[in-house]
PDB file of C-alpha atoms in Angstrom:
ATOM      1  CA  UNK A   1       2.333   4.935  15.881  1.00 66.00           C
ATOM      2  CA  UNK A   2       1.762   8.475  17.486  1.00 83.00           C
ATOM      3  CA  UNK A   3      -1.610   9.521  16.502  1.00 87.00           C
ATOM      4  CA  UNK A   4      -0.861  13.343  17.038  1.00 91.00           C
ATOM      5  CA  UNK A   5       2.451  13.150  14.947  1.00 92.00           C
ATOM      6  CA  UNK A   6       0.726  11.264  12.477  1.00 92.00           C
ATOM      7  CA  UNK A   7      -1.965  13.830  11.597  1.00 94.00           C
ATOM      8  CA  UNK A   8       0.541  16.944  11.959  1.00 94.00           C
ATOM      9  CA  UNK A   9       2.806  15.443   9.263  1.00 94.00           C
ATOM     10  CA  UNK A  10       0.244  14.388   7.169  1.00 95.00           C
ATOM     11  CA  UNK A  11      -1.597  17.868   7.005  1.00 96.00           C
ATOM     12  CA  UNK A  12       1.549  19.921   6.840  1.00 95.00           C
ATOM     13  CA  UNK A  13       2.656  17.486   3.925  1.00 95.00           C
ATOM     14  CA  UNK A  14      -0.478  17.962   1.905  1.00 95.00           C
ATOM     15  CA  UNK A  15      -0.372  21.773   2.376  1.00 94.00           C
ATOM     16  CA  UNK A  16       2.954  21.929   1.128  1.00 93.00           C
ATOM     17  CA  UNK A  17       1.994  20.386  -2.002  1.00 92.00           C
ATOM     18  CA  UNK A  18      -0.595  22.883  -3.143  1.00 93.00           C
ATOM     19  CA  UNK A  19       0.461  26.259  -4.847  1.00 90.00           C
ATOM     20  CA  UNK A  20      -1.614  29.218  -4.358  1.00 90.00           C
ATOM     21  CA  UNK A  21      -2.355  29.010  -7.973  1.00 91.00           C
ATOM     22  CA  UNK A  22      -3.741  25.724  -7.548  1.00 92.00           C
ATOM     23  CA  UNK A  23      -6.193  27.015  -4.424  1.00 91.00           C
ATOM     24  CA  UNK A  24      -7.241  30.079  -6.641  1.00 91.00           C
ATOM     25  CA  UNK A  25      -5.259  32.486  -4.438  1.00 88.00           C
ATOM     26  CA  UNK A  26      -2.389  35.053  -5.221  1.00 84.00           C
ATOM     27  CA  UNK A  27       0.880  33.892  -4.982  1.00 79.00           C
ATOM     28  CA  UNK A  28       2.606  37.071  -3.550  1.00 72.00           C
ATOM     29  CA  UNK A  29       6.336  37.424  -3.208  1.00 66.00           C
ATOM     30  CA  UNK A  30       7.220  36.897   0.257  1.00 75.00           C
ATOM     31  CA  UNK A  31       6.617  32.954   0.670  1.00 76.00           C
ATOM     32  CA  UNK A  32       9.019  31.490   2.861  1.00 76.00           C
ATOM     33  CA  UNK A  33       7.868  27.806   2.749  1.00 74.00           C
ATOM     34  CA  UNK A  34       6.174  25.687  -0.182  1.00 80.00           C
ATOM     35  CA  UNK A  35       2.789  25.592  -0.504  1.00 90.00           C
ATOM     36  CA  UNK A  36      -0.072  27.119   1.378  1.00 92.00           C
ATOM     37  CA  UNK A  37      -0.130  29.012   4.443  1.00 92.00           C
ATOM     38  CA  UNK A  38      -2.155  27.689   7.342  1.00 93.00           C
ATOM     39  CA  UNK A  39      -4.161  30.857   7.350  1.00 94.00           C
ATOM     40  CA  UNK A  40      -4.965  30.530   3.764  1.00 94.00           C
ATOM     41  CA  UNK A  41      -6.083  26.743   4.273  1.00 96.00           C
ATOM     42  CA  UNK A  42      -8.385  28.200   7.378  1.00 96.00           C
ATOM     43  CA  UNK A  43      -9.791  30.921   5.051  1.00 95.00           C
ATOM     44  CA  UNK A  44     -10.566  27.790   2.309  1.00 96.00           C
ATOM     45  CA  UNK A  45     -11.873  25.840   5.066  1.00 95.00           C
ATOM     46  CA  UNK A  46     -14.169  28.786   6.575  1.00 95.00           C
ATOM     47  CA  UNK A  47     -12.644  28.330   9.949  1.00 96.00           C
ATOM     48  CA  UNK A  48     -10.552  30.392  12.053  1.00 96.00           C
ATOM     49  CA  UNK A  49      -6.831  30.545  11.893  1.00 96.00           C
ATOM     50  CA  UNK A  50      -6.465  29.181  15.405  1.00 96.00           C
ATOM     51  CA  UNK A  51      -8.830  26.172  15.107  1.00 96.00           C
ATOM     52  CA  UNK A  52      -7.007  25.151  11.737  1.00 96.00           C
ATOM     53  CA  UNK A  53      -3.654  25.319  13.675  1.00 96.00           C
ATOM     54  CA  UNK A  54      -5.287  23.311  16.525  1.00 95.00           C
ATOM     55  CA  UNK A  55      -6.100  20.807  13.934  1.00 96.00           C
ATOM     56  CA  UNK A  56      -2.359  20.956  12.398  1.00 95.00           C
ATOM     57  CA  UNK A  57      -1.037  20.376  15.520  1.00 94.00           C
ATOM     58  CA  UNK A  58      -2.542  16.986  15.477  1.00 93.00           C
ATOM     59  CA  UNK A  59      -5.611  17.626  17.679  1.00 93.00           C
ATOM     60  CA  UNK A  60      -8.366  15.765  15.788  1.00 93.00           C
ATOM     61  CA  UNK A  61     -10.168  13.818  18.517  1.00 90.00           C
ATOM     62  CA  UNK A  62     -13.921  15.125  18.524  1.00 91.00           C
ATOM     63  CA  UNK A  63     -13.786  16.906  15.257  1.00 93.00           C
ATOM     64  CA  UNK A  64     -16.984  16.650  13.465  1.00 93.00           C
ATOM     65  CA  UNK A  65     -17.453  14.905   9.760  1.00 92.00           C
ATOM     66  CA  UNK A  66     -18.400  18.478   8.245  1.00 94.00           C
ATOM     67  CA  UNK A  67     -14.959  20.062   9.410  1.00 95.00           C
ATOM     68  CA  UNK A  68     -12.957  17.003   8.238  1.00 95.00           C
ATOM     69  CA  UNK A  69     -14.732  17.134   5.015  1.00 95.00           C
ATOM     70  CA  UNK A  70     -13.892  21.089   5.056  1.00 96.00           C
ATOM     71  CA  UNK A  71      -9.914  20.378   5.449  1.00 96.00           C
ATOM     72  CA  UNK A  72     -10.221  17.971   2.852  1.00 96.00           C
ATOM     73  CA  UNK A  73     -11.853  20.423   0.360  1.00 95.00           C
ATOM     74  CA  UNK A  74      -9.429  22.990   1.360  1.00 95.00           C
ATOM     75  CA  UNK A  75      -6.388  20.825   0.752  1.00 96.00           C
ATOM     76  CA  UNK A  76      -7.766  19.101  -2.302  1.00 96.00           C
ATOM     77  CA  UNK A  77      -7.507  15.476  -0.686  1.00 95.00           C
ATOM     78  CA  UNK A  78      -7.997  13.091  -3.344  1.00 93.00           C
ATOM     79  CA  UNK A  79     -10.386  10.029  -2.519  1.00 92.00           C
ATOM     80  CA  UNK A  80      -7.391   7.867  -0.865  1.00 92.00           C
ATOM     81  CA  UNK A  81      -5.995  10.850   1.132  1.00 95.00           C
ATOM     82  CA  UNK A  82      -9.615  11.700   2.482  1.00 94.00           C
ATOM     83  CA  UNK A  83     -10.130   8.300   3.527  1.00 92.00           C
ATOM     84  CA  UNK A  84      -6.622   8.175   5.419  1.00 94.00           C
ATOM     85  CA  UNK A  85      -7.782  11.467   7.265  1.00 95.00           C
ATOM     86  CA  UNK A  86     -10.956  10.132   8.590  1.00 94.00           C
ATOM     87  CA  UNK A  87      -9.229   7.042   9.508  1.00 91.00           C
ATOM     88  CA  UNK A  88      -6.827   9.265  11.413  1.00 93.00           C
ATOM     89  CA  UNK A  89      -9.488  10.980  13.130  1.00 93.00           C
ATOM     90  CA  UNK A  90     -11.043   8.040  14.181  1.00 90.00           C
ATOM     91  CA  UNK A  91      -7.897   6.519  15.691  1.00 89.00           C
ATOM     92  CA  UNK A  92      -7.717  10.131  17.404  1.00 87.00           C
ATOM     93  CA  UNK A  93     -11.161   9.342  18.948  1.00 81.00           C
ATOM     94  CA  UNK A  94     -10.643   5.926  19.808  1.00 72.00           C
ATOM     95  CA  UNK A  95     -13.720   4.940  18.504  1.00 57.00           C
ATOM     96  CA  UNK A  96     -11.818   2.592  15.384  1.00 49.00           C
ATOM     97  CA  UNK A  97     -11.291   0.024  18.377  1.00 45.00           C
ATOM     98  CA  UNK A  98     -15.140  -0.454  18.385  1.00 40.00           C
ATOM     99  CA  UNK A  99     -16.180   0.348  14.566  1.00 46.00           C
ATOM    100  CA  UNK A 100     -13.306  -1.443  12.980  1.00 49.00           C
ATOM    101  CA  UNK A 101     -13.568  -5.195  11.967  1.00 45.00           C
ATOM    102  CA  UNK A 102     -10.788  -7.284  13.666  1.00 45.00           C
ATOM    103  CA  UNK A 103      -7.783  -7.971  11.491  1.00 47.00           C
ATOM    104  CA  UNK A 104      -6.102 -10.974  11.965  1.00 42.00           C
ATOM    105  CA  UNK A 105      -2.204 -11.171  12.051  1.00 45.00           C
ATOM    106  CA  UNK A 106      -0.265 -13.201   9.256  1.00 43.00           C
ATOM    107  CA  UNK A 107       0.530 -15.973  12.013  1.00 50.00           C
ATOM    108  CA  UNK A 108      -3.140 -16.538  12.699  1.00 62.00           C
ATOM    109  CA  UNK A 109      -4.360 -16.484   9.539  1.00 75.00           C
ATOM    110  CA  UNK A 110      -4.783 -19.404   6.869  1.00 81.00           C
ATOM    111  CA  UNK A 111      -6.889 -19.242   3.964  1.00 84.00           C
ATOM    112  CA  UNK A 112     -10.088 -21.759   4.182  1.00 87.00           C
ATOM    113  CA  UNK A 113     -10.422 -24.416   1.565  1.00 91.00           C
ATOM    114  CA  UNK A 114     -12.742 -22.865  -0.678  1.00 93.00           C
ATOM    115  CA  UNK A 115     -10.797 -19.844  -0.877  1.00 93.00           C
ATOM    116  CA  UNK A 116      -7.544 -21.942  -2.103  1.00 94.00           C
ATOM    117  CA  UNK A 117     -10.013 -23.940  -4.526  1.00 95.00           C
ATOM    118  CA  UNK A 118     -11.260 -20.538  -6.085  1.00 95.00           C
ATOM    119  CA  UNK A 119      -7.712 -19.225  -6.440  1.00 96.00           C
ATOM    120  CA  UNK A 120      -6.610 -22.596  -8.210  1.00 95.00           C
ATOM    121  CA  UNK A 121      -9.543 -22.196 -10.372  1.00 96.00           C
ATOM    122  CA  UNK A 122      -7.901 -19.086 -11.813  1.00 95.00           C
ATOM    123  CA  UNK A 123      -5.579 -20.564 -14.470  1.00 93.00           C
ATOM    124  CA  UNK A 124      -4.835 -17.676 -16.723  1.00 94.00           C
ATOM    125  CA  UNK A 125      -3.290 -15.238 -14.670  1.00 96.00           C
ATOM    126  CA  UNK A 126      -1.653 -14.879 -11.171  1.00 98.00           C
ATOM    127  CA  UNK A 127      -4.051 -14.564  -8.399  1.00 98.00           C
ATOM    128  CA  UNK A 128      -3.096 -14.111  -4.558  1.00 98.00           C
ATOM    129  CA  UNK A 129      -4.274 -13.012  -1.466  1.00 97.00           C
ATOM    130  CA  UNK A 130      -2.824 -10.216   0.350  1.00 96.00           C
ATOM    131  CA  UNK A 131      -3.020  -8.092   3.524  1.00 95.00           C
ATOM    132  CA  UNK A 132      -2.119  -4.317   4.131  1.00 94.00           C
ATOM    133  CA  UNK A 133       1.222  -4.951   5.388  1.00 96.00           C
ATOM    134  CA  UNK A 134       1.703  -6.757   1.814  1.00 97.00           C
ATOM    135  CA  UNK A 135       2.241 -10.058   3.026  1.00 96.00           C
ATOM    136  CA  UNK A 136       1.358 -12.726   0.470  1.00 97.00           C
ATOM    137  CA  UNK A 137      -1.013 -15.041   2.310  1.00 96.00           C
ATOM    138  CA  UNK A 138      -2.596 -17.491  -0.189  1.00 96.00           C
ATOM    139  CA  UNK A 139      -1.721 -17.744  -4.011  1.00 97.00           C
ATOM    140  CA  UNK A 140      -2.357 -20.096  -7.391  1.00 96.00           C
ATOM    141  CA  UNK A 141       0.313 -21.925  -8.783  1.00 95.00           C
ATOM    142  CA  UNK A 142       0.791 -19.042 -11.665  1.00 97.00           C
ATOM    143  CA  UNK A 143       1.267 -16.652  -8.688  1.00 97.00           C
ATOM    144  CA  UNK A 144       3.477 -18.670  -6.983  1.00 96.00           C
ATOM    145  CA  UNK A 145       5.449 -18.805 -10.161  1.00 96.00           C
ATOM    146  CA  UNK A 146       5.238 -15.292 -10.756  1.00 98.00           C
ATOM    147  CA  UNK A 147       6.526 -14.159  -7.710  1.00 98.00           C
ATOM    148  CA  UNK A 148       9.365 -17.033  -7.475  1.00 96.00           C
ATOM    149  CA  UNK A 149      11.929 -14.480  -6.932  1.00 96.00           C
ATOM    150  CA  UNK A 150      10.155 -13.245  -3.751  1.00 97.00           C
ATOM    151  CA  UNK A 151       9.276 -16.752  -2.599  1.00 96.00           C
ATOM    152  CA  UNK A 152      13.114 -17.948  -3.236  1.00 95.00           C
ATOM    153  CA  UNK A 153      14.567 -16.032  -0.233  1.00 94.00           C
ATOM    154  CA  UNK A 154      13.495 -16.635   3.201  1.00 93.00           C
ATOM    155  CA  UNK A 155      14.447 -13.179   4.465  1.00 94.00           C
ATOM    156  CA  UNK A 156      11.485 -11.763   2.248  1.00 96.00           C
ATOM    157  CA  UNK A 157       9.026 -13.813   4.594  1.00 95.00           C
ATOM    158  CA  UNK A 158       6.847 -13.659   1.470  1.00 96.00           C
ATOM    159  CA  UNK A 159       6.293 -10.086   1.808  1.00 98.00           C
ATOM    160  CA  UNK A 160       6.092  -7.610  -1.196  1.00 98.00           C
ATOM    161  CA  UNK A 161       7.626  -4.570   0.697  1.00 98.00           C
ATOM    162  CA  UNK A 162      10.886  -6.474   2.204  1.00 98.00           C
ATOM    163  CA  UNK A 163      11.231  -7.662  -1.440  1.00 98.00           C
ATOM    164  CA  UNK A 164      11.137  -4.200  -3.022  1.00 98.00           C
ATOM    165  CA  UNK A 165      13.283  -2.900  -0.391  1.00 98.00           C
ATOM    166  CA  UNK A 166      15.759  -5.218   0.876  1.00 98.00           C
ATOM    167  CA  UNK A 167      15.912  -8.036  -2.132  1.00 98.00           C
ATOM    168  CA  UNK A 168      18.257  -6.494  -4.784  1.00 97.00           C
ATOM    169  CA  UNK A 169      16.381  -9.017  -7.214  1.00 97.00           C
ATOM    170  CA  UNK A 170      13.425  -6.761  -6.992  1.00 98.00           C
ATOM    171  CA  UNK A 171      15.418  -4.237  -8.912  1.00 97.00           C
ATOM    172  CA  UNK A 172      15.421  -6.466 -12.037  1.00 97.00           C
ATOM    173  CA  UNK A 173      11.662  -7.791 -11.455  1.00 98.00           C
ATOM    174  CA  UNK A 174      10.256  -4.095 -11.389  1.00 98.00           C
ATOM    175  CA  UNK A 175      11.499  -2.371 -14.262  1.00 98.00           C
ATOM    176  CA  UNK A 176       9.807   0.735 -12.825  1.00 98.00           C
ATOM    177  CA  UNK A 177      11.307   0.393  -9.779  1.00 98.00           C
ATOM    178  CA  UNK A 178      10.512   3.538  -7.918  1.00 98.00           C
ATOM    179  CA  UNK A 179       7.048   3.470  -9.423  1.00 97.00           C
ATOM    180  CA  UNK A 180       6.735   0.414  -7.588  1.00 97.00           C
ATOM    181  CA  UNK A 181       8.472   1.561  -4.364  1.00 98.00           C
ATOM    182  CA  UNK A 182       6.140   4.858  -4.092  1.00 97.00           C
ATOM    183  CA  UNK A 183       3.339   2.368  -4.368  1.00 96.00           C
ATOM    184  CA  UNK A 184       4.239  -0.127  -2.081  1.00 97.00           C
ATOM    185  CA  UNK A 185       4.764   2.648   0.732  1.00 97.00           C
ATOM    186  CA  UNK A 186       1.706   4.221   0.186  1.00 96.00           C
ATOM    187  CA  UNK A 187      -0.307   1.184   0.613  1.00 96.00           C
ATOM    188  CA  UNK A 188       1.956   0.639   4.027  1.00 96.00           C
ATOM    189  CA  UNK A 189       0.674   4.377   4.873  1.00 95.00           C
ATOM    190  CA  UNK A 190      -2.655   3.974   4.139  1.00 94.00           C
ATOM    191  CA  UNK A 191      -2.679   0.531   6.011  1.00 93.00           C
ATOM    192  CA  UNK A 192      -1.206   2.557   8.883  1.00 92.00           C
ATOM    193  CA  UNK A 193      -4.123   5.114   9.043  1.00 90.00           C
ATOM    194  CA  UNK A 194      -6.684   1.966   8.910  1.00 87.00           C
ATOM    195  CA  UNK A 195      -4.805   0.031  11.430  1.00 87.00           C
ATOM    196  CA  UNK A 196      -2.354   2.220  14.009  1.00 87.00           C
ATOM    197  CA  UNK A 197      -2.379  -0.225  16.480  1.00 87.00           C
ATOM    198  CA  UNK A 198      -1.239  -3.309  14.176  1.00 91.00           C
ATOM    199  CA  UNK A 199       2.049  -4.140  15.845  1.00 92.00           C
ATOM    200  CA  UNK A 200       3.323  -6.183  13.030  1.00 94.00           C
ATOM    201  CA  UNK A 201       3.092  -3.097  10.722  1.00 95.00           C
ATOM    202  CA  UNK A 202       4.856  -1.402  13.087  1.00 95.00           C
ATOM    203  CA  UNK A 203       7.553  -3.831  12.930  1.00 96.00           C
ATOM    204  CA  UNK A 204       7.903  -4.155   9.362  1.00 97.00           C
ATOM    205  CA  UNK A 205       7.971  -0.189   9.119  1.00 97.00           C
ATOM    206  CA  UNK A 206      10.613  -0.153  11.810  1.00 96.00           C
ATOM    207  CA  UNK A 207      12.602  -2.747  10.069  1.00 97.00           C
ATOM    208  CA  UNK A 208      12.308  -1.132   6.630  1.00 98.00           C
ATOM    209  CA  UNK A 209      13.149   2.391   7.775  1.00 97.00           C
ATOM    210  CA  UNK A 210      16.161   0.905   9.561  1.00 97.00           C
ATOM    211  CA  UNK A 211      17.688  -0.784   6.736  1.00 97.00           C
ATOM    212  CA  UNK A 212      16.261   1.072   3.734  1.00 98.00           C
ATOM    213  CA  UNK A 213      17.288   4.894   3.017  1.00 97.00           C
ATOM    214  CA  UNK A 214      14.870   4.808   0.091  1.00 98.00           C
ATOM    215  CA  UNK A 215      12.102   3.415   1.941  1.00 98.00           C
ATOM    216  CA  UNK A 216      12.486   6.038   5.181  1.00 97.00           C
ATOM    217  CA  UNK A 217      12.455   8.870   2.318  1.00 97.00           C
ATOM    218  CA  UNK A 218       9.328   7.738   0.969  1.00 97.00           C
ATOM    219  CA  UNK A 219       7.622   6.782   4.193  1.00 97.00           C
ATOM    220  CA  UNK A 220       8.269  10.579   5.218  1.00 94.00           C
ATOM    221  CA  UNK A 221       6.305  11.659   2.342  1.00 94.00           C
ATOM    222  CA  UNK A 222       3.121  10.680   3.960  1.00 94.00           C
ATOM    223  CA  UNK A 223       1.461   9.200   0.511  1.00 94.00           C
ATOM    224  CA  UNK A 224      -1.481   7.008   0.532  1.00 94.00           C
ATOM    225  CA  UNK A 225      -3.298   5.691  -2.264  1.00 88.00           C
ATOM    226  CA  UNK A 226      -6.185   3.493  -2.762  1.00 86.00           C
ATOM    227  CA  UNK A 227      -4.333   0.385  -5.247  1.00 82.00           C
ATOM    228  CA  UNK A 228      -7.628  -1.210  -6.898  1.00 88.00           C
ATOM    229  CA  UNK A 229      -6.768  -1.638 -10.981  1.00 93.00           C
ATOM    230  CA  UNK A 230      -3.975  -0.297 -13.177  1.00 95.00           C
ATOM    231  CA  UNK A 231      -1.019  -1.775 -15.271  1.00 96.00           C
ATOM    232  CA  UNK A 232       2.470  -2.915 -14.312  1.00 97.00           C
ATOM    233  CA  UNK A 233       5.456  -4.224 -16.271  1.00 98.00           C
ATOM    234  CA  UNK A 234       7.669  -6.671 -14.704  1.00 98.00           C
ATOM    235  CA  UNK A 235      10.890  -8.706 -15.989  1.00 98.00           C
ATOM    236  CA  UNK A 236      10.328 -11.964 -14.903  1.00 97.00           C
ATOM    237  CA  UNK A 237      13.467 -14.039 -14.892  1.00 95.00           C
ATOM    238  CA  UNK A 238      12.135 -17.611 -16.838  1.00 94.00           C
ATOM    239  CA  UNK A 239       9.536 -15.461 -19.339  1.00 96.00           C
ATOM    240  CA  UNK A 240      11.038 -12.132 -19.764  1.00 96.00           C
ATOM    241  CA  UNK A 241       9.164  -8.748 -19.911  1.00 97.00           C
ATOM    242  CA  UNK A 242       5.506  -9.005 -18.696  1.00 98.00           C
ATOM    243  CA  UNK A 243       3.086  -5.861 -18.718  1.00 98.00           C
ATOM    244  CA  UNK A 244      -0.094  -6.715 -16.755  1.00 98.00           C
ATOM    245  CA  UNK A 245      -3.386  -5.312 -15.821  1.00 98.00           C
ATOM    246  CA  UNK A 246      -4.293  -5.941 -12.475  1.00 97.00           C
ATOM    247  CA  UNK A 247      -7.810  -5.629 -10.384  1.00 96.00           C
ATOM    248  CA  UNK A 248      -7.597  -5.952  -6.426  1.00 95.00           C
ATOM    249  CA  UNK A 249     -10.729  -6.810  -4.842  1.00 94.00           C
ATOM    250  CA  UNK A 250     -11.392  -6.017  -0.933  1.00 92.00           C
ATOM    251  CA  UNK A 251     -12.850  -9.501   0.627  1.00 92.00           C
ATOM    252  CA  UNK A 252     -16.297  -9.251   2.436  1.00 87.00           C
ATOM    253  CA  UNK A 253     -15.540 -12.241   4.322  1.00 85.00           C
ATOM    254  CA  UNK A 254     -12.002 -11.176   5.435  1.00 87.00           C
ATOM    255  CA  UNK A 255     -11.835  -7.388   6.248  1.00 85.00           C
ATOM    256  CA  UNK A 256      -8.395  -6.116   5.657  1.00 87.00           C
ATOM    257  CA  UNK A 257      -7.296  -8.689   2.803  1.00 93.00           C
ATOM    258  CA  UNK A 258      -7.290  -8.138  -0.374  1.00 95.00           C
ATOM    259  CA  UNK A 259      -7.549 -10.344  -3.589  1.00 96.00           C
ATOM    260  CA  UNK A 260      -5.396  -9.384  -6.736  1.00 97.00           C
ATOM    261  CA  UNK A 261      -5.579 -10.819  -9.941  1.00 98.00           C
ATOM    262  CA  UNK A 262      -3.201 -10.152 -12.774  1.00 98.00           C
ATOM    263  CA  UNK A 263      -4.212 -10.566 -16.803  1.00 97.00           C
ATOM    264  CA  UNK A 264      -2.807  -9.749 -19.907  1.00 97.00           C
ATOM    265  CA  UNK A 265      -4.398  -8.049 -22.982  1.00 97.00           C
ATOM    266  CA  UNK A 266      -5.879 -11.147 -25.343  1.00 97.00           C
ATOM    267  CA  UNK A 267      -3.166 -11.411 -28.236  1.00 97.00           C
ATOM    268  CA  UNK A 268      -0.481  -9.663 -26.422  1.00 97.00           C
ATOM    269  CA  UNK A 269       3.078 -11.057 -26.054  1.00 97.00           C
ATOM    270  CA  UNK A 270       2.416 -10.919 -22.303  1.00 98.00           C
ATOM    271  CA  UNK A 271      -0.505 -13.174 -22.470  1.00 97.00           C
ATOM    272  CA  UNK A 272       1.803 -15.725 -24.428  1.00 97.00           C
ATOM    273  CA  UNK A 273       4.140 -14.972 -21.348  1.00 97.00           C
ATOM    274  CA  UNK A 274       1.753 -15.956 -18.894  1.00 97.00           C
ATOM    275  CA  UNK A 275       0.849 -19.322 -20.587  1.00 96.00           C
ATOM    276  CA  UNK A 276       4.968 -20.268 -21.108  1.00 96.00           C
ATOM    277  CA  UNK A 277       5.079 -19.068 -17.118  1.00 96.00           C
ATOM    278  CA  UNK A 278       2.183 -21.402 -16.378  1.00 94.00           C
ATOM    279  CA  UNK A 279       3.946 -24.160 -18.435  1.00 94.00           C
ATOM    280  CA  UNK A 280       7.287 -23.384 -16.542  1.00 92.00           C
ATOM    281  CA  UNK A 281       5.488 -23.262 -13.205  1.00 90.00           C
ATOM    282  CA  UNK A 282       3.720 -26.778 -13.849  1.00 88.00           C
ATOM    283  CA  UNK A 283       7.377 -28.445 -14.832  1.00 87.00           C
ATOM    284  CA  UNK A 284       8.944 -26.711 -11.713  1.00 80.00           C
ATOM    285  CA  UNK A 285       6.423 -28.094  -9.587  1.00 76.00           C
ATOM    286  CA  UNK A 286       6.207 -31.647 -11.516  1.00 73.00           C
ATOM    287  CA  UNK A 287      10.011 -32.069 -10.750  1.00 71.00           C
ATOM    288  CA  UNK A 288       9.628 -30.891  -6.912  1.00 69.00           C
ATOM    289  CA  UNK A 289       7.086 -33.516  -6.612  1.00 66.00           C
ATOM    290  CA  UNK A 290       9.234 -35.906  -8.150  1.00 66.00           C
ATOM    291  CA  UNK A 291      12.145 -35.230  -5.893  1.00 65.00           C
ATOM    292  CA  UNK A 292       9.993 -35.469  -2.709  1.00 60.00           C
ATOM    293  CA  UNK A 293       8.817 -38.746  -4.099  1.00 62.00           C
ATOM    294  CA  UNK A 294      12.188 -40.331  -4.706  1.00 63.00           C
ATOM    295  CA  UNK A 295      13.525 -39.380  -1.505  1.00 59.00           C
TER     296      UNK A 295
END
């Protein structure tokens, strides 16, 4: 991905999101573009307009951390946006190749036995490992049942983003489909900032941009996020509606991979739904094993 274009579009989109009122500035009556002017961002960041304009043209190579922090404050970036800006600056310097841990591609990585044992030991909720491209790399039995629609279609390639935008089943699985789509794109955009040379990510973004207007529009918004904890609603084809909390844990032994665990509130209908899903999953796997044995 073109680093200068990424920087330019990211900074421009963040500037357009802030109103003068939010920045504590007079709004005036002759604004031709949304958000702040470059001169206003420069003043808030305590730098010349010429220097800020250079940054917004995409020239982050050699920019000091103090300047990046000043820009982040002026644009009121959240933690995820700030981290994204720092990643873009690292990529511009070329320093990321030396400082960033190597990320394995999906084709090269398989879970070691103890990781699979750990996932299988989690029996009350879906637990799975994904990368920043949203490939499902390892899962416990309940997660395989939970994402049965994802695994059911080979074209999804066990990828949550492909499922979200290219599989009609996702519209049923995610009752809040627009929110799920926003989150998926923000995760991919964040990964693009962390690992701008990931060919598999380039290919995925190109495929989704070509085949989905919904994805292409969201990708152009340059939104990023830290996806660590929260609550989501699902409509599972076997057990119905589920409202689940999730926790995403970065894996220290496998940089770039995340272990995610879904759980339900104790005593809730969703907890009962997960119990039913576990029973359904066990029945399905037993039937598959019986079919394999008989054949």
